[in-house]
Amino acid sequence: MPVPRTVEWVPDVPGRLAPGHVRMIDQTRLPAELAFIDTADVRAIWAAIRSLQVRGAPAIGIAAAMGVAAAAQAAADDDPAAVVAAANRAAEYLAGARPTAVNLFWALDRMKSLAARSRGLSAPALKETLAREAMAVRDEDAAMCRRIGELGAALLRDGDTVLTHCNAGGLATAEFGTALAPIYVAAGQGKKIRVFADETRPLLQGARLTSWELMQAGIDVTLICDGAAAQVMKEGRVNAVLVGADRIAANGDAANKIGTYGVALLAGAHGIPFYVLAPTSTMDPRTPDGSGIVIEERGAEEVTCGFGRRTAPEGVRVYAPAFDVTPHALIAAIVCEKGVLRPDYGRAIAEVTRKSAAPAACR
Amino acid sequence: MPVPRTVEWVPDVPGRLAPGHVRMIDQTRLPAELAFIDTADVRAIWAAIRSLQVRGAPAIGIAAAMGVAAAAQAAADDDPAAVVAAANRAAEYLAGARPTAVNLFWALDRMKSLAARSRGLSAPALKETLAREAMAVRDEDAAMCRRIGELGAALLRDGDTVLTHCNAGGLATAEFGTALAPIYVAAGQGKKIRVFADETRPLLQGARLTSWELMQAGIDVTLICDGAAAQVMKEGRVNAVLVGADRIAANGDAANKIGTYGVALLAGAHGIPFYVLAPTSTMDPRTPDGSGIVIEERGAEEVTCGFGRRTAPEGVRVYAPAFDVTPHALIAAIVCEKGVLRPDYGRAIAEVTRKSAAPAACR
């Protein structure tokens, strides 16, 4: 595992999962300090998601699922209906923490659906079942990321240099990450892979998180300002761009951290393949194209005084979209746990997101 | 005048220019504080250029010219040859402060050439002549910027929104700026012009300087992260991109702050005209194309801990080119004080940089 577990479920007593609590790396304190948040309080989990202490679409989904399991524990042990109600309330509440990441809604729906299906159980058994489901969300994510890494590694040659934006690494998921998974897997296969990490303003996930976790894993990483990506590409130093996604529409349009769309255009202008790596849970077949994806706007202070001192005039107007949408035409492949999807993405995404889709659907 | 004078010459006694000293806005302290540096010490002027207390190609040229005039004052009043020698020594020394801005070398050559031509004068007269020449560099720059503003304003329609990168404003020049001059002039003509300012990492000249001086002048400005430029363009909110230049090669390839080349590619992808605005002193006919322009590399600490706290892991490798080169094919026009140049830039630049070129050469 490249980095410590980003989000995990910690049972409070041996031999059973519930009661338990969530342990998350506080990513706002990296790279200065590796600190953890231990909590069973759904409000603290909401706040951790909101404030990006836990971030990355898959990690948000895991934290939210665990938040539902933690909230359900507060209900009395003789009232199964109260457990279900507490789980549903928590799910409704947590859904408001971040608007763009579809994994959040996917994970919450999964927990609500399980609660609804488990009404016949005793309250303690229900709590145990919800905790197990939340752990399953995590474990499945880890397995998916590993599979994305294996499939993505096949796209990289020994000696390649990859450029990535934001952090779609181990810190954004259970382990391994999505965009960084191929790098970890390829390195494990003995390939020499170098990485340019965009620092990714305003919150510097590339500087704070991607470079940190790659250095932890012994990967050769060079940090650049976002504005230097075009220059690095022009110098012929980038063989592929790997990024994650927060939501992928039915036609392959992919929402990811602000700046990704620009990187995709720059890659296109330099003939560099641009790959999106994300689990199928990131795909939203109900959203026909990128125009239907809600783009969260962040507060001005992340831009004007995010580094410990004010770097812009008091009162300056700021526009701070958190995400942008890369049109599918700029994407060379979408790598999910079920395969490497190539255009026509509409057909490929429909196949992999169909219930019990066969892996054969993907190339 | 939109902002206080960026660099000026302050005579120490009334009625004559020498002895005098240089007064510069300390741009590293903006926007928190409007502070000035008053000095006649050539080492302090070198350090101010090096550390970007004074920055922007034209302002660097002015500061350097004034630095030569200030250094010449240290020579004895009965030794004209010592005045010339002091001026030449200062010019050699100041040339090493920043390697990319051609205005620096242009201004220093002008001072050296004047000193060489003035050997017949007394030492006091030589000192006065050098100070007058440095003031002329400033005044001519102010006039050039105003002319660039008038020519550039004709490219803007009432209601247009402009995107700019870095600071090629009043703070980068004597007054008015180059890229921002058309905005000031258009606003003075009653046109409503809005501006998106890229914050411009690593040193945040857009956040700290461009947004500050535009707000001072009452211009409607919105600050964005560099990575948001593509999204703002995609939203159809940008009618033109205006940037300055630190050096323009004979074929029109233009070096400017890192990130400019990427913005030019993004503008091209969205069908938005990309204009470079710079005086002819920025043009370097001896450099055939952009491949011959030396790109300064800056220190890692500007990226990893530029704002009061460390934002990247200790020991991370950083690549921090200060400039990039935008190929001429991406430039819709180059606006200089002699006209609006259109392709073929090779011919147009040769005409405007020929000694006593006629303005008729430009469109």
XYZ file of C-alpha atoms in Angstrom:
726
model
C 0.000 0.000 0.000
C 1.540 3.285 -1.061
C 0.226 5.417 1.844
C -1.540 4.827 5.155
C -5.227 4.004 4.810
C -7.065 7.174 3.862
C -10.406 6.175 5.413
C -11.045 3.112 7.526
C -13.568 1.660 9.933
C -12.244 0.973 13.430
C -14.355 -1.427 15.574
C -14.563 -0.257 19.185
C -14.574 -3.804 20.613
C -12.919 -6.947 19.282
C -14.982 -9.562 17.461
C -17.663 -7.320 15.995
C -17.801 -4.307 13.692
C -20.410 -2.215 15.550
C -20.014 -0.121 17.577
C -17.126 1.383 15.720
C -15.931 4.674 14.287
C -14.321 6.238 11.248
C -10.610 7.021 11.065
C -9.532 9.419 8.326
C -6.255 11.074 7.421
C -6.775 14.811 7.891
C -5.628 15.810 4.420
C -5.732 19.523 5.182
C -2.721 18.996 7.469
C -0.566 17.272 4.832
C 2.271 17.508 3.992
C 3.326 19.190 7.240
C 1.852 16.462 9.419
C 0.264 13.012 9.107
C -2.691 13.399 11.489
C -5.891 11.366 11.832
C -9.502 12.209 12.631
C -11.279 9.582 14.758
C -15.025 10.123 14.972
C -18.447 8.453 15.018
C -20.210 11.839 14.822
C -22.035 12.296 11.528
C -21.703 16.081 11.808
C -17.930 15.758 12.081
C -17.919 13.490 9.025
C -20.073 15.974 7.094
C -17.647 18.717 8.085
C -14.624 16.601 7.122
C -16.106 16.069 3.647
C -17.127 19.702 3.305
C -13.762 21.068 4.392
C -11.784 18.588 2.281
C -10.168 16.895 5.272
C -11.300 13.837 3.343
C -11.505 14.405 -0.420
C -11.403 12.547 -3.694
C -14.647 11.121 -5.042
C -14.103 7.486 -3.944
C -12.809 8.448 -0.472
C -15.796 10.743 0.016
C -18.088 7.831 -0.849
C -16.327 5.584 1.658
C -16.406 8.203 4.413
C -20.092 8.853 3.774
C -20.971 5.135 3.871
C -19.089 4.802 7.141
C -20.841 7.931 8.390
C -24.215 6.274 7.805
C -23.034 3.171 9.676
C -21.756 5.304 12.545
C -24.962 7.342 12.765
C -27.099 4.185 12.870
C -25.347 3.137 16.078
C -26.952 5.996 17.990
C -30.401 4.361 17.748
C -31.642 2.161 20.615
C -30.756 -1.530 20.476
C -34.421 -2.574 20.791
C -35.755 -0.532 17.884
C -34.774 -1.732 14.372
C -36.988 0.916 12.743
C -35.046 3.617 14.585
C -31.781 2.220 13.206
C -33.142 2.406 9.665
C -34.489 5.900 10.295
C -31.131 7.055 11.703
C -29.319 5.620 8.690
C -31.701 7.358 6.300
C -31.432 10.668 8.141
C -27.639 10.463 8.050
C -27.689 9.663 4.346
C -29.915 12.644 3.564
C -27.707 14.884 5.641
C -24.386 13.713 4.218
C -25.656 14.086 0.641
C -25.453 17.852 1.129
C -21.755 17.921 1.969
C -20.445 18.145 -1.636
C -22.644 18.492 -4.716
C -20.479 17.171 -7.570
C -19.064 13.767 -6.597
C -21.511 11.142 -7.775
C -19.798 8.471 -5.635
C -21.178 10.262 -2.599
C -24.757 9.712 -3.736
C -23.955 6.239 -4.999
C -22.527 5.184 -1.604
C -25.392 6.756 0.321
C -27.995 5.104 -1.914
C -26.268 1.798 -1.360
C -26.449 2.200 2.421
C -30.098 3.309 2.336
C -31.009 0.465 0.045
C -29.323 -2.055 2.353
C -31.117 -0.580 5.379
C -34.442 -0.841 3.578
C -33.775 -4.464 2.594
C -32.715 -5.394 6.163
C -35.834 -4.329 8.066
C -36.362 -7.864 9.350
C -33.113 -7.844 11.352
C -32.678 -6.975 15.015
C -31.265 -3.533 15.758
C -27.791 -4.869 16.716
C -27.705 -7.057 13.597
C -28.754 -4.083 11.464
C -25.935 -1.980 12.898
C -23.461 -4.778 12.230
C -24.783 -5.170 8.672
C -24.452 -1.445 7.946
C -20.883 -1.381 9.285
C -20.020 -4.423 7.171
C -21.507 -2.747 4.094
C -19.465 0.388 4.695
C -16.328 -1.728 4.985
C -17.350 -3.501 1.794
C -17.591 -0.134 0.031
C -13.999 0.475 1.116
C -12.680 -2.973 0.242
C -14.393 -2.998 -3.138
C -12.901 0.402 -3.844
C -9.434 -0.895 -2.993
C -9.940 -3.861 -5.337
C -11.288 -1.616 -8.090
C -8.362 0.759 -7.791
C -5.936 -2.130 -7.986
C -7.686 -3.353 -11.143
C -7.651 0.161 -12.632
C -3.935 0.229 -11.847
C -3.333 -3.049 -13.653
C -5.295 -1.981 -16.710
C -3.738 1.490 -16.724
C -0.199 0.191 -16.268
C -0.515 -1.557 -19.622
C -0.830 1.906 -21.214
C 2.555 2.976 -19.804
C 5.955 2.007 -21.172
C 9.147 1.723 -19.208
C 10.696 5.190 -19.053
C 7.453 7.098 -19.591
C 6.716 10.381 -17.878
C 3.163 11.051 -16.769
C 1.562 14.380 -15.946
C -1.276 14.417 -13.430
C -3.556 17.089 -12.010
C -4.964 17.291 -8.491
C -4.816 14.115 -6.429
C -6.490 10.965 -7.662
C -4.119 8.851 -5.650
C -4.238 6.680 -2.593
C -5.372 9.678 -0.584
C -8.433 10.109 -2.805
C -9.498 6.470 -2.507
C -9.156 3.494 -0.196
C -5.674 2.698 -1.537
C -3.665 3.079 -4.770
C -5.924 5.736 -6.195
C -7.283 5.885 -9.702
C -5.014 8.150 -11.766
C -1.969 7.188 -9.706
C -2.772 3.468 -9.529
C -1.136 2.675 -12.896
C 2.005 4.437 -11.702
C 2.181 2.346 -8.540
C 1.432 -0.854 -10.431
C 3.893 -0.050 -13.226
C 6.580 0.756 -10.651
C 5.828 -2.575 -8.986
C 6.378 -4.225 -12.383
C 9.836 -2.658 -12.526
C 8.976 0.070 -15.020
C 10.685 3.398 -14.423
C 7.893 5.978 -14.431
C 8.404 9.686 -13.755
C 5.621 12.043 -12.777
C 4.977 15.759 -13.158
C 2.427 16.828 -10.570
C 0.455 20.040 -11.213
C 0.250 21.826 -7.884
C -3.502 22.370 -8.531
C -4.650 25.685 -7.201
C -6.447 26.765 -5.142
C -6.136 23.944 -2.620
C -2.803 22.578 -3.863
C -3.771 18.916 -3.790
C -0.962 18.208 -6.244
C 1.662 19.980 -4.139
C 0.393 18.830 -0.760
C -0.933 15.352 -1.496
C 0.172 13.891 -4.839
C 3.820 14.799 -4.441
C 3.707 13.633 -0.816
C 2.236 10.216 -1.520
C 4.439 9.629 -4.570
C 7.536 10.520 -2.547
C 6.366 8.163 0.220
C 6.172 5.428 -2.387
C 9.592 6.220 -3.864
C 8.221 7.439 -7.218
C 10.224 10.101 -9.101
C 7.984 13.176 -8.919
C 8.533 16.790 -9.971
C 6.168 19.493 -8.824
C 5.143 22.238 -11.259
C 2.800 25.202 -11.149
C -0.401 24.661 -13.111
C 0.711 27.281 -15.610
C 3.883 25.320 -16.413
C 2.060 22.246 -17.772
C 2.003 23.573 -21.342
C 5.724 24.333 -21.223
C 6.593 20.877 -19.891
C 4.531 19.328 -22.687
C 6.177 21.572 -25.289
C 9.576 20.408 -24.069
C 8.526 16.880 -25.047
C 8.747 15.616 -21.499
C 5.237 14.157 -21.098
C 4.134 10.831 -22.598
C 0.663 10.625 -21.073
C -1.735 12.564 -18.874
C -3.550 10.588 -16.177
C -6.385 12.166 -14.196
C -9.275 10.969 -12.070
C -12.901 12.031 -12.299
C -15.628 13.146 -9.930
C -18.449 12.316 -12.309
C -18.576 10.897 -15.817
C -21.700 11.577 -17.875
C -23.335 8.962 -20.094
C -21.461 10.233 -23.164
C -18.032 10.208 -21.500
C -17.807 13.908 -20.590
C -15.819 13.885 -17.347
C -15.976 16.313 -14.422
C -12.771 16.635 -12.453
C -10.843 19.237 -10.481
C -10.761 22.719 -11.999
C -7.907 22.894 -14.462
C -8.374 19.406 -15.845
C -10.225 20.610 -18.948
C -7.372 22.996 -19.705
C -4.811 20.210 -19.281
C -6.850 18.074 -21.695
C -6.782 20.838 -24.311
C -3.027 21.286 -23.836
C -2.433 17.537 -24.123
C -4.479 17.487 -27.317
C -2.449 20.370 -28.761
C 0.771 18.424 -28.099
C -0.489 15.022 -29.295
C -0.268 13.520 -25.801
C -2.898 10.919 -24.844
C -5.214 12.096 -22.069
C -6.604 9.284 -19.913
C -9.386 9.441 -17.319
C -9.222 6.749 -14.646
C -12.245 6.170 -12.426
C -14.411 3.328 -11.128
C -17.794 2.690 -12.710
C -19.380 4.166 -9.571
C -18.184 7.537 -10.909
C -20.259 7.048 -14.055
C -23.687 8.605 -14.064
C -25.744 7.160 -16.917
C -28.684 9.369 -15.924
C -26.737 12.494 -16.868
C -26.640 12.514 -20.683
C -23.655 14.849 -21.047
C -21.400 17.229 -19.181
C -23.827 20.146 -19.404
C -25.957 18.373 -16.797
C -23.206 18.166 -14.183
C -23.582 20.615 -11.293
C -20.298 22.469 -10.756
C -19.649 23.376 -7.134
C -18.356 26.907 -6.500
C -15.896 27.343 -3.654
C -15.372 30.331 -1.399
C -13.184 33.271 -2.416
C -10.927 32.894 0.612
C -9.440 29.660 -0.788
C -8.027 31.796 -3.603
C -7.292 35.034 -1.754
C -5.729 33.772 1.464
C -5.125 30.084 1.254
C -1.450 30.061 2.203
C -1.469 31.587 5.641
C -1.463 35.142 4.419
C -3.589 37.284 2.172
C -2.373 37.242 -1.421
C -5.069 39.352 -3.100
C -6.663 42.692 -2.275
C -9.445 42.856 0.315
C -12.807 42.744 -1.401
C -11.610 41.500 -4.789
C -14.259 39.553 -6.695
C -13.308 35.889 -7.193
C -14.704 33.163 -9.431
C -13.742 29.761 -8.046
C -15.415 26.801 -9.725
C -14.186 23.623 -8.030
C -14.524 21.468 -11.133
C -14.669 21.630 -14.869
C -15.893 19.193 -17.481
C -13.609 17.676 -20.096
C -15.553 16.839 -23.270
C -15.295 13.179 -24.220
C -13.693 14.062 -27.556
C -10.501 15.054 -25.703
C -10.271 11.736 -23.822
C -8.145 8.969 -25.358
C -9.530 6.300 -22.993
C -11.517 5.938 -19.781
C -10.000 3.262 -17.568
C -12.456 1.715 -15.103
C -12.250 -1.482 -13.095
C -14.076 -3.323 -15.874
C -11.731 -2.378 -18.686
C -10.214 0.282 -20.869
C -13.093 2.094 -22.548
C -12.538 3.709 -25.922
C -14.977 5.746 -28.003
C -17.876 5.401 -28.592
C -18.108 6.095 -24.848
C -21.909 6.261 -24.843
C -22.170 2.594 -25.752
C -19.241 1.495 -23.568
C -20.487 3.329 -20.468
C -24.008 1.969 -20.949
C -22.560 -1.541 -21.041
C -20.315 -1.263 -17.968
C -22.937 0.481 -15.863
C -25.697 -2.014 -16.718
C -26.452 -4.211 -13.669
C -24.087 -7.184 -13.685
C -22.434 -6.051 -16.866
C -19.977 -8.475 -18.370
C -16.327 -7.293 -18.438
C -16.260 -8.330 -22.093
C -18.027 -5.082 -22.885
C -14.813 -3.126 -22.532
C -11.635 -3.051 -24.459
C -2.561 57.715 -13.994
C -4.065 54.487 -12.752
C -1.543 53.776 -9.971
C 1.294 55.628 -8.217
C 4.482 55.845 -10.260
C 6.115 52.437 -10.245
C 9.688 53.716 -10.719
C 10.757 57.332 -10.646
C 13.845 59.471 -10.298
C 13.883 61.795 -7.295
C 16.414 64.690 -7.431
C 18.071 65.276 -4.071
C 18.289 69.066 -4.506
C 15.981 71.426 -6.399
C 16.942 72.715 -9.826
C 19.065 69.793 -10.995
C 18.611 66.080 -11.546
C 21.911 64.815 -10.077
C 22.518 63.921 -7.352
C 19.276 61.997 -7.089
C 17.957 58.556 -6.282
C 15.479 55.947 -7.431
C 12.063 55.530 -5.827
C 10.284 52.246 -6.552
C 7.054 50.679 -5.295
C 8.082 47.533 -3.413
C 5.805 45.162 -5.337
C 6.545 42.215 -3.075
C 4.581 44.003 -0.339
C 1.450 44.535 -2.423
C -1.473 44.204 -1.945
C -1.055 44.302 1.831
C 0.859 47.558 1.802
C 1.883 50.320 -0.610
C 5.539 50.801 0.392
C 8.410 52.460 -1.466
C 12.120 51.745 -1.795
C 14.307 54.870 -1.933
C 17.891 54.138 -2.917
C 20.892 55.307 -4.919
C 22.778 52.069 -4.191
C 23.279 49.991 -7.335
C 23.430 46.805 -5.266
C 20.029 47.571 -3.781
C 18.657 48.187 -7.286
C 20.160 44.905 -8.523
C 18.548 43.143 -5.548
C 15.206 44.872 -6.160
C 15.215 43.621 -9.772
C 16.378 40.157 -8.772
C 13.808 39.742 -6.018
C 10.953 41.157 -8.116
C 10.427 44.178 -5.870
C 10.462 45.890 -9.233
C 9.298 43.666 -12.092
C 7.795 43.832 -15.548
C 10.140 44.181 -18.492
C 9.705 47.959 -19.053
C 9.892 48.789 -15.331
C 13.064 46.709 -15.021
C 14.588 48.677 -17.884
C 13.679 51.984 -16.231
C 15.031 50.907 -12.841
C 18.257 49.691 -14.445
C 18.747 52.938 -16.385
C 18.215 54.902 -13.182
C 20.583 52.537 -11.408
C 23.325 53.421 -13.898
C 22.651 57.143 -13.351
C 22.724 56.656 -9.583
C 25.978 54.664 -9.683
C 27.688 57.311 -11.825
C 27.158 59.855 -9.049
C 29.638 58.045 -6.814
C 32.562 59.074 -9.048
C 34.574 62.198 -8.201
C 33.350 65.484 -9.658
C 36.756 66.213 -11.250
C 37.099 62.946 -13.172
C 34.752 62.506 -16.173
C 36.431 59.202 -17.127
C 35.598 57.813 -13.683
C 31.940 58.746 -14.211
C 31.878 56.845 -17.495
C 33.685 53.911 -15.891
C 31.230 53.848 -12.982
C 28.303 53.918 -15.388
C 29.766 51.064 -17.429
C 30.526 48.990 -14.326
C 26.968 49.491 -13.071
C 25.552 48.513 -16.454
C 27.611 45.315 -16.563
C 26.561 44.477 -13.027
C 22.846 45.184 -13.493
C 22.714 43.093 -16.682
C 23.061 40.007 -14.488
C 19.974 40.673 -12.393
C 17.446 38.972 -14.720
C 18.372 37.073 -17.884
C 15.152 37.133 -19.961
C 13.890 40.718 -20.225
C 15.467 42.283 -23.275
C 14.418 45.774 -22.110
C 17.009 45.443 -19.373
C 19.848 45.078 -21.879
C 18.297 47.668 -24.169
C 18.135 50.266 -21.380
C 21.664 49.487 -20.174
C 23.063 49.690 -23.715
C 21.368 53.041 -24.125
C 22.990 54.380 -20.943
C 26.429 53.003 -21.876
C 26.135 54.409 -25.364
C 25.216 57.851 -24.008
C 28.131 57.748 -21.575
C 30.505 56.857 -24.417
C 29.181 59.682 -26.584
C 29.455 62.216 -23.734
C 33.138 61.853 -22.873
C 33.759 65.512 -23.649
C 31.533 66.712 -20.801
C 32.570 67.630 -17.273
C 31.857 65.059 -14.575
C 28.887 66.988 -13.119
C 27.429 67.517 -16.596
C 27.892 63.824 -17.362
C 26.021 62.884 -14.190
C 23.217 65.281 -15.087
C 23.082 63.892 -18.623
C 22.861 60.309 -17.391
C 20.068 61.173 -14.948
C 18.190 62.994 -17.714
C 18.579 59.987 -19.998
C 17.204 57.659 -17.309
C 14.225 59.959 -16.879
C 13.808 59.980 -20.638
C 13.688 56.164 -20.606
C 10.836 56.462 -18.128
C 8.973 59.237 -19.903
C 9.281 57.570 -23.288
C 7.965 54.370 -21.751
C 4.966 56.230 -20.360
C 4.273 57.737 -23.778
C 4.704 54.356 -25.488
C 2.317 52.685 -23.069
C -0.260 55.374 -23.642
C 0.058 54.861 -27.402
C -0.204 51.074 -26.991
C -3.332 51.705 -24.923
C -4.865 53.860 -27.636
C -4.105 51.331 -30.376
C -5.232 48.396 -28.233
C -8.437 50.104 -27.117
C -9.564 50.101 -30.737
C -9.541 46.278 -30.569
C -12.037 46.292 -27.663
C -15.764 46.841 -27.942
C -18.013 48.302 -25.271
C -19.055 45.437 -22.991
C -16.085 43.202 -23.784
C -14.452 40.991 -21.188
C -10.690 40.572 -21.305
C -8.583 37.856 -19.732
C -5.031 38.695 -18.746
C -2.151 36.748 -17.251
C 0.496 38.042 -14.849
C 0.833 41.818 -14.564
C 1.614 43.885 -17.613
C -0.014 46.895 -16.063
C 1.019 50.197 -14.627
C 3.120 48.352 -12.074
C 5.150 46.675 -14.829
C 5.897 49.912 -16.633
C 6.178 53.640 -15.990
C 2.393 54.080 -16.141
C -0.652 52.477 -17.829
C 1.141 49.238 -18.603
C 1.091 47.382 -21.875
C -1.559 44.651 -21.662
C -3.686 46.730 -19.292
C -3.211 50.027 -21.132
C -6.061 49.358 -23.615
C -8.346 48.622 -20.670
C -7.520 51.939 -19.000
C -7.837 53.845 -22.263
C -11.098 52.088 -23.229
C -12.519 52.796 -19.771
C -11.514 56.432 -20.227
C -13.450 56.416 -23.525
C -16.559 55.299 -21.621
C -16.433 51.647 -22.712
C -17.469 49.136 -20.073
C -14.651 46.575 -19.966
C -14.534 43.649 -17.529
C -11.368 41.738 -16.722
C -10.574 38.209 -15.587
C -7.138 38.200 -13.961
C -5.264 34.881 -13.761
C -3.669 34.793 -10.329
C -0.392 33.673 -12.003
C 1.504 31.221 -9.852
C 4.007 31.040 -8.391
C 4.391 34.707 -7.520
C 0.737 35.663 -7.908
C 1.327 38.850 -9.861
C -2.269 38.628 -11.109
C -3.724 38.264 -7.619
C -1.396 40.691 -5.904
C -0.772 43.325 -8.574
C -3.187 43.208 -11.518
C -6.315 42.918 -9.415
C -4.969 45.598 -7.067
C -4.192 48.164 -9.725
C -7.425 47.508 -11.640
C -9.435 47.931 -8.442
C -7.540 51.162 -7.716
C -8.594 52.388 -11.140
C -12.227 51.334 -10.675
C -12.111 48.600 -13.348
C -14.422 45.575 -12.910
C -11.980 42.714 -12.204
C -12.546 39.083 -11.213
C -9.673 36.992 -9.932
C -9.393 33.354 -11.038
C -6.915 30.559 -10.474
C -4.747 29.849 -13.518
C -6.466 26.496 -13.926
C -9.875 28.162 -14.279
C -8.996 30.098 -17.448
C -10.161 27.291 -19.751
C -13.482 27.030 -17.920
C -14.111 30.780 -18.089
C -13.397 30.679 -21.826
C -15.686 27.677 -22.294
C -18.478 29.577 -20.549
C -18.191 32.150 -23.348
C -17.191 34.907 -20.970
C -13.948 36.047 -22.624
C -13.798 38.199 -25.776
C -10.042 38.755 -25.924
C -6.824 37.812 -24.163
C -4.324 40.626 -23.571
C -0.823 39.850 -22.306
C 2.532 41.597 -22.221
C 5.895 40.214 -23.279
C 9.396 40.057 -21.879
C 11.018 39.428 -25.229
C 9.706 39.085 -28.768
C 11.864 37.261 -31.285
C 12.302 38.399 -34.877
C 9.539 36.063 -36.087
C 6.987 37.169 -33.466
C 7.474 34.330 -30.962
C 6.863 36.006 -27.601
C 8.329 35.158 -24.204
C 6.142 36.092 -21.271
C 5.343 34.866 -17.756
C 5.048 31.104 -17.365
C 1.497 30.068 -18.216
C 1.085 32.503 -21.096
C 1.724 29.855 -23.751
C -0.970 27.659 -22.200
C -3.432 30.556 -22.171
C -2.653 31.172 -25.855
C -3.438 27.529 -26.690
C -6.682 27.704 -24.695
C -7.684 30.952 -26.409
C -7.004 29.349 -29.778
C -9.148 26.339 -28.880
C -12.047 28.664 -28.021
C -11.659 31.008 -31.000
C -10.690 33.950 -28.779
C -8.148 36.444 -30.177
C -4.858 36.452 -28.259
C -3.040 39.787 -28.327
C 0.514 40.570 -27.191
C 1.122 44.176 -26.193
C 4.677 45.414 -25.796
C 6.903 48.314 -26.849
C 9.355 47.840 -29.693
C 12.145 47.814 -27.070
C 10.859 44.335 -26.187
C 11.557 43.147 -29.726
C 14.842 41.434 -30.312
C 15.550 41.218 -34.035
C 18.838 39.431 -33.332
C 16.990 36.424 -31.944
C 15.462 34.697 -34.987
C 12.790 32.735 -33.089
C 11.640 31.677 -29.647
C 14.068 28.770 -29.420
C 16.846 31.322 -28.925
C 15.270 32.968 -25.884
C 16.938 32.060 -22.571
C 14.282 30.976 -20.066
C 15.128 31.894 -16.483
C 14.504 29.181 -13.895
C 13.361 30.315 -10.475
C 14.008 28.742 -7.101
C 11.884 25.866 -5.768
C 10.937 27.801 -2.648
C 8.728 30.166 -4.676
C 6.545 27.137 -5.439
C 6.876 25.189 -2.184
C 6.615 27.923 0.428
C 5.989 31.246 -1.148
C 3.207 32.514 1.074
C 4.167 32.176 4.673
C 3.817 28.460 5.013
C 5.136 25.334 3.370
C 2.661 23.853 0.898
C 4.712 20.952 -0.501
C 6.810 18.222 1.092
C 10.346 18.988 2.211
C 12.810 17.974 -0.477
C 10.305 17.660 -3.337
C 11.845 18.271 -6.768
C 10.444 21.371 -8.470
C 10.634 22.636 -12.046
C 9.948 26.375 -12.092
C 10.577 28.068 -15.438
C 9.778 31.778 -15.049
C 8.720 32.241 -18.653
C 7.447 30.373 -21.648
C 7.373 31.241 -25.327
C 4.149 31.609 -27.276
C 4.671 30.738 -30.951
C 3.718 33.561 -33.289
C 1.087 31.420 -34.981
C -1.074 31.684 -31.838
C -0.891 35.495 -31.744
C -3.693 37.456 -33.444
C -1.780 40.741 -33.267
C 1.220 42.350 -31.579
C 0.411 45.863 -30.444
C 3.451 48.116 -30.067
C 3.715 51.890 -29.831
C 4.183 52.067 -33.585
C 1.072 50.175 -34.562
C -0.910 46.974 -34.534
C 1.295 44.343 -36.133
C -0.334 41.439 -37.942
C 1.344 38.467 -39.611
C 3.743 38.226 -41.307
C 5.429 39.286 -38.072
C 8.931 38.773 -39.414
C 8.517 41.578 -41.901
C 6.505 43.816 -39.540
C 9.004 43.484 -36.681
C 11.936 44.131 -39.006
C 10.248 47.357 -40.128
C 9.367 48.715 -36.679
C 12.731 47.874 -35.171
C 14.740 49.415 -38.021
C 16.399 52.637 -36.825
C 13.939 55.515 -37.283
C 11.331 53.247 -38.768
C 8.290 54.978 -40.164
C 5.015 54.272 -38.295
C 3.443 53.559 -41.672
C 5.053 50.127 -41.496
C 2.388 48.877 -39.090
C -1.282 48.404 -39.337
